[in-house]
XYZ file of C-alpha atoms in Angstrom:
245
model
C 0.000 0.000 0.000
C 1.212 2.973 -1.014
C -0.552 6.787 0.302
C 0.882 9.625 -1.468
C 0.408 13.270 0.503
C -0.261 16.411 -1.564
C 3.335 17.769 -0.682
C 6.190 16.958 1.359
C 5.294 19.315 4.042
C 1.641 18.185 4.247
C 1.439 14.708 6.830
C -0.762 12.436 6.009
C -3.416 11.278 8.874
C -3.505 7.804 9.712
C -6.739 7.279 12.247
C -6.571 4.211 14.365
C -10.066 3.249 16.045
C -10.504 1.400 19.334
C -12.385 -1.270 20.748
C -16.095 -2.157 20.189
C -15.558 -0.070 17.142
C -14.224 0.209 13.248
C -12.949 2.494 10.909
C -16.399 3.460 9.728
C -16.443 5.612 13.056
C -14.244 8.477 11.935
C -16.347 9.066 8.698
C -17.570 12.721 9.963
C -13.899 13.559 10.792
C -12.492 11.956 7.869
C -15.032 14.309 5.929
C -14.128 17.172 7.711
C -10.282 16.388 7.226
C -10.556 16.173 3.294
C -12.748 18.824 2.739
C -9.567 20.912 4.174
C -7.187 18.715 1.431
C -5.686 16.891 4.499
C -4.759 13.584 2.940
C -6.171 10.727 5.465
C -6.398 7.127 5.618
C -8.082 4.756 8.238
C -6.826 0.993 7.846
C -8.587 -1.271 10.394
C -7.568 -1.863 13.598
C -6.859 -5.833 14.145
C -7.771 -5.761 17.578
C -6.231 -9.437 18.516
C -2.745 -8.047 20.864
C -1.238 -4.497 21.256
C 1.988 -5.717 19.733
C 0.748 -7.143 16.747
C -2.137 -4.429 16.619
C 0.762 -1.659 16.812
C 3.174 -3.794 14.205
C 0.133 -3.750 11.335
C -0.355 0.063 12.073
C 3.112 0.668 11.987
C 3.830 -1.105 8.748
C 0.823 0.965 7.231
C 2.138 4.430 8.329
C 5.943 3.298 6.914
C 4.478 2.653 3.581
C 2.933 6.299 3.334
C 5.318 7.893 1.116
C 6.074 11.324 3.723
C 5.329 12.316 7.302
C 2.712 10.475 8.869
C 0.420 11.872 12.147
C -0.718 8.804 13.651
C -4.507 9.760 15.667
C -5.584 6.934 18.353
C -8.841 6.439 19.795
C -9.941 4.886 22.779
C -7.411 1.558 22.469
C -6.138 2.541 19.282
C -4.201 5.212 21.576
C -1.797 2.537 23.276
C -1.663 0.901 19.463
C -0.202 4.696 18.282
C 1.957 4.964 21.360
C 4.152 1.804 20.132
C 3.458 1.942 16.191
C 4.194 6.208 16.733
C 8.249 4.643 16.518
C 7.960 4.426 13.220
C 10.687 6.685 11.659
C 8.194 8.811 9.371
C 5.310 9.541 12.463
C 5.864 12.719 13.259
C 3.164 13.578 15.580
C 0.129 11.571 17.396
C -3.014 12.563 19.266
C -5.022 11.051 21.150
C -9.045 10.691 21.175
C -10.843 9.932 24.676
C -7.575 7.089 24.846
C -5.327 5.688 27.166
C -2.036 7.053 26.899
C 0.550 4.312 27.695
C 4.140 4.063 28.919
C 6.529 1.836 27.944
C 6.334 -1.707 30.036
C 2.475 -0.475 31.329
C -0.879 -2.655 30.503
C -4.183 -0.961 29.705
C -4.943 -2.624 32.897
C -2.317 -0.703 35.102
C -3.242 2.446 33.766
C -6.961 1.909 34.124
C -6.073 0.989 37.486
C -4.357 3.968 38.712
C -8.644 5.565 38.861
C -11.897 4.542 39.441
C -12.928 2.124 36.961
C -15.627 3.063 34.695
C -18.884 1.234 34.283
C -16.884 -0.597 30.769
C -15.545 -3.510 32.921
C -19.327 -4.441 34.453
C -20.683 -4.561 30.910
C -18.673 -6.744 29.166
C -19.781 -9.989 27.184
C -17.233 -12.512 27.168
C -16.483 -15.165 24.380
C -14.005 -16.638 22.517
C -12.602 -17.070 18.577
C -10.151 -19.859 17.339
C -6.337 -19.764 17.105
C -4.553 -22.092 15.397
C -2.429 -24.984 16.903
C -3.835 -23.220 20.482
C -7.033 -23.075 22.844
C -9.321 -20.612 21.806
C -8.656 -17.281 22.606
C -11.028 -14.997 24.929
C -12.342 -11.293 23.744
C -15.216 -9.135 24.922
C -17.742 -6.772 23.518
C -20.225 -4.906 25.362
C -23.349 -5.737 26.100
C -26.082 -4.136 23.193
C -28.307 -2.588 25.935
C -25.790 -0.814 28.012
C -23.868 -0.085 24.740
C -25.733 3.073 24.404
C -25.016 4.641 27.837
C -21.583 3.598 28.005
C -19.969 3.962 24.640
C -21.979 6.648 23.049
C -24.675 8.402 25.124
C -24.817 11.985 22.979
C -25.280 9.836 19.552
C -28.744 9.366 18.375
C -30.639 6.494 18.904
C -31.415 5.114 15.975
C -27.151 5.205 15.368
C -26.345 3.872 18.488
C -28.597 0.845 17.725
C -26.171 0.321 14.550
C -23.005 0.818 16.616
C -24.272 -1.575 19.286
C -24.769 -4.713 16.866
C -21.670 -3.826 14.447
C -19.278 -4.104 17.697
C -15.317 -5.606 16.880
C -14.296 -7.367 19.611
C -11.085 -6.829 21.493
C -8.898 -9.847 22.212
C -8.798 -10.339 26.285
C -4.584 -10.376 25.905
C -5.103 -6.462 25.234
C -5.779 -5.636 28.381
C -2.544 -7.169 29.838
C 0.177 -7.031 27.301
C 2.327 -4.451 28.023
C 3.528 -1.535 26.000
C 6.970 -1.911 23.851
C 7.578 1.479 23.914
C 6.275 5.271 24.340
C 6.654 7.160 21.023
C 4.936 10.261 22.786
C 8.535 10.279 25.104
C 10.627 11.418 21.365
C 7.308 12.969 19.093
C 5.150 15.300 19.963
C 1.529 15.253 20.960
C -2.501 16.026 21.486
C -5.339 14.777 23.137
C -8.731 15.627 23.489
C -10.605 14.403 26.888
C -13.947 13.377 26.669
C -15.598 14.744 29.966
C -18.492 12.536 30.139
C -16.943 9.194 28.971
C -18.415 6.306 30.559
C -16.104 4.327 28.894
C -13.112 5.187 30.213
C -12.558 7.141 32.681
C -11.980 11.052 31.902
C -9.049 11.275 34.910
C -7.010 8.028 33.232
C -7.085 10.326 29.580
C -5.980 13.215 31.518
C -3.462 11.512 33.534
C -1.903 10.338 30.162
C -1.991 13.241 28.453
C -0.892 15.527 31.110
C 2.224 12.296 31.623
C 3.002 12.732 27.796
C 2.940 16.803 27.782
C 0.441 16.571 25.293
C -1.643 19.779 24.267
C -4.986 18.693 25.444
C -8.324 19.819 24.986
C -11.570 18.844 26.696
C -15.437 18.594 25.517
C -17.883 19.106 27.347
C -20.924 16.379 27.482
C -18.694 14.410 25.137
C -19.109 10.356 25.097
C -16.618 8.004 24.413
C -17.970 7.979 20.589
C -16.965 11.048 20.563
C -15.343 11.484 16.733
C -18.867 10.221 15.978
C -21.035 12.831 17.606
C -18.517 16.056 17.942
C -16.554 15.167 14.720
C -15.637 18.941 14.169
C -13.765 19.094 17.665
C -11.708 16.325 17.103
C -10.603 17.068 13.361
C -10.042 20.652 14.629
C -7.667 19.124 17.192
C -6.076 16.999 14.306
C -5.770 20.174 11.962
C -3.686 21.728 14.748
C -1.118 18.494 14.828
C -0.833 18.592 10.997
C -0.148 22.264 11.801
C 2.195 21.337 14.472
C 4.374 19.243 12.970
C 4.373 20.856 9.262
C 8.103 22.407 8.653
């Protein structure tokens, strides 16, 4: 694959979605991002392990021919902290996601807070591996979906979102980081306030660890790139700004 930006000084946008989600959830910001000529791509998200999750995004932004600003949501933020090594990522920012440090689990930073209602609301089952036992991951229950993942999106979308779930491999949660690209590049993030997802204190607690510029909105759900897709791409416009010699 091969992503061509409009000029050398223009990064392309690589968007990484989370958990419980796919790439079909940044198409307001992706809209919002071209209609300014950013160039912007958003390959799925394999969701099986945080190394080999970060290793497939990482592989994607090295075959984008020019600077690359790698944009994480949710889980996809611990994916961009490892895959952000890559030699062309010049930037990455952070959507209502968990900010990792090298050596620290999803888990560990979750547990540093309260947790959020997420972990209460989670429907466990399993998908084969080969030559192994088959592996646990977790979606979230359809009715609390709504409340939990995306409570200022309407209802008819949220009923969509709730059924089209990706699960997230259990080993996510506990596989620990390879390595913090936000310690060498710099960084954003934009705090949801009212994310019942996870909780508002562990984004800011990452953010404020990685000296990232941060930004909050108000009201804002976990979805939300879905229902405040302006915000976020504003936040984005200001990395591609940011990092643009």
């Amino acid at each position: 694959m091969s992503t061509t930006s409009t000029s050398p000084a223009s990064p392309t946008v690589l968007l990484v979605h989370g958990a419980f989600a796919d790439a079909a959830s940044w198409t307001g910001v992706i809209t919002e991002l071209q209609n300014d000529g950013i160039p912007v791509i958003a390959p799925p998200n394999q969701l099986r392990g945080l190394a080999s999750d970060a290793a497939y995004i990482a592989s994607v932004a090295s075959q984008i021919d020019g600077p690359v600003v790698l944009v994480g949501h949710s889980y996809g933020g611990a994916v961009i902290s490892v895959a952000g090594a890559a030699e062309n990522v010049t930037g990455l920012v952070y959507v209502a996601a968990y900010v990792t440090e090298e050596g620290e689990s999803l888990s560990q930073l979750q547990d540093r807070y309260p947790h959020s209602p997420l972990g209460d609301n989670l429907v466990q089952s399993t998908y084969p591996v080969e030559g192994a036992e088959p592996a646990v991951e977790f979606t979230i229950d359809t009715q609390a979906f709504p409340e939990i993942f995306a409570a200022d999106v309407p209802a008819d979308v949220t009923k969509v979102l709730a059924v089209a779930q990706r699960p997230l491999a259990a080993a996510a949660f506990t596989e620990q980081a390879a390595v913090a690209a936000w310690r060498t590049k710099p960084s954003w993030a934009l705090v949801a306030d009212a994310d019942q997802a996870i909780n508002p204190d562990v984004q800011r607690f990452g953010a404020k660890r990685a000296g990232a510029t941060t930004v909050e909105v108000e009201g804002a759900s976990h979805a939300v790139a879905v229902s405040r897709p302006k915000e976020v791409a504003d936040l984005i416009r200001d990395a591609v700004r940011g990092t643009t010699a």
